[in-house]
Amino acid sequence: MSTTQPRPPKRLGPAGRRFWRDITAGFQLAGPHEEALLEMACRELDIIDRLDDELAGAELVINTPAHGEVANRLLGEVQQHRGAFRLLVRDLKLPADPGQATGNGSVIRLAGQDRQRRTHRATG
């Protein structure tokens, strides 16, 4: 029985590393496919963090020669990355509370609990 958490992937920023540790401390991932999803979500979170930093000092509306006043393109970029992050987290099917069943019958066990297994019920 191993209760050690998987180490965060290399080159994650502070936001991604924090999210990785929070998730792996509370949940036992089902396998490499879920670790890959979690890593992608962490990387999206780091991109969002960087974009938010850029937007903090930027004008939200800019004047362009071709189109006049337009929204800063970073606003659209951050929106897309937030959507990608949300979908990746949704695909992990993590319940709000560790150890609770998700809506599709999956059970995520708390890290360190060996009796409760993750199960998927086929629908159809």
Coordinates of C-alpha atoms in Angstrom, one line a residue, residues 42-88:
C42 CA -2.5 22.3 -14.0
R43 CA -0.7 23.7 -17.1
E44 CA -3.9 25.5 -18.1
L45 CA -4.1 27.0 -14.6
D46 CA -0.5 28.3 -15.0
I47 CA -1.4 29.9 -18.3
I48 CA -4.5 31.5 -16.8
D49 CA -2.3 32.8 -14.0
R50 CA 0.2 34.4 -16.4
L51 CA -2.6 35.9 -18.6
D52 CA -4.3 37.3 -15.5
D53 CA -0.9 38.9 -14.5
E54 CA -0.6 40.5 -18.0
L55 CA -4.2 41.7 -17.9
A56 CA -3.7 43.3 -14.5
G57 CA -1.5 46.0 -16.0
A58 CA -3.2 46.2 -19.5
E59 CA -5.9 48.3 -20.9
L60 CA -9.1 46.2 -21.4
V61 CA -10.1 48.3 -24.5
I62 CA -7.5 49.2 -27.0
N63 CA -7.6 51.5 -30.0
T64 CA -6.5 49.8 -33.3
P65 CA -6.0 51.6 -36.6
A66 CA -8.1 49.1 -38.5
H67 CA -11.0 48.6 -36.1
G68 CA -11.0 51.5 -33.7
E69 CA -11.7 50.6 -30.1
V70 CA -11.8 46.8 -29.4
A71 CA -11.4 44.5 -26.5
N72 CA -7.9 43.4 -25.6
R73 CA -7.2 40.1 -27.2
L74 CA -5.9 38.7 -23.9
L75 CA -9.5 38.8 -22.6
G76 CA -10.5 36.2 -25.2
E77 CA -7.4 34.1 -24.6
V78 CA -8.0 33.9 -20.8
Q79 CA -11.6 33.0 -21.4
Q80 CA -10.6 30.1 -23.7
H81 CA -8.1 28.8 -21.2
R82 CA -10.6 29.0 -18.4
G83 CA -13.0 27.0 -20.5
A84 CA -10.3 24.4 -21.2
F85 CA -9.5 24.2 -17.5
R86 CA -13.1 23.7 -16.6
L87 CA -13.5 20.9 -19.1
L88 CA -10.4 19.1 -17.9

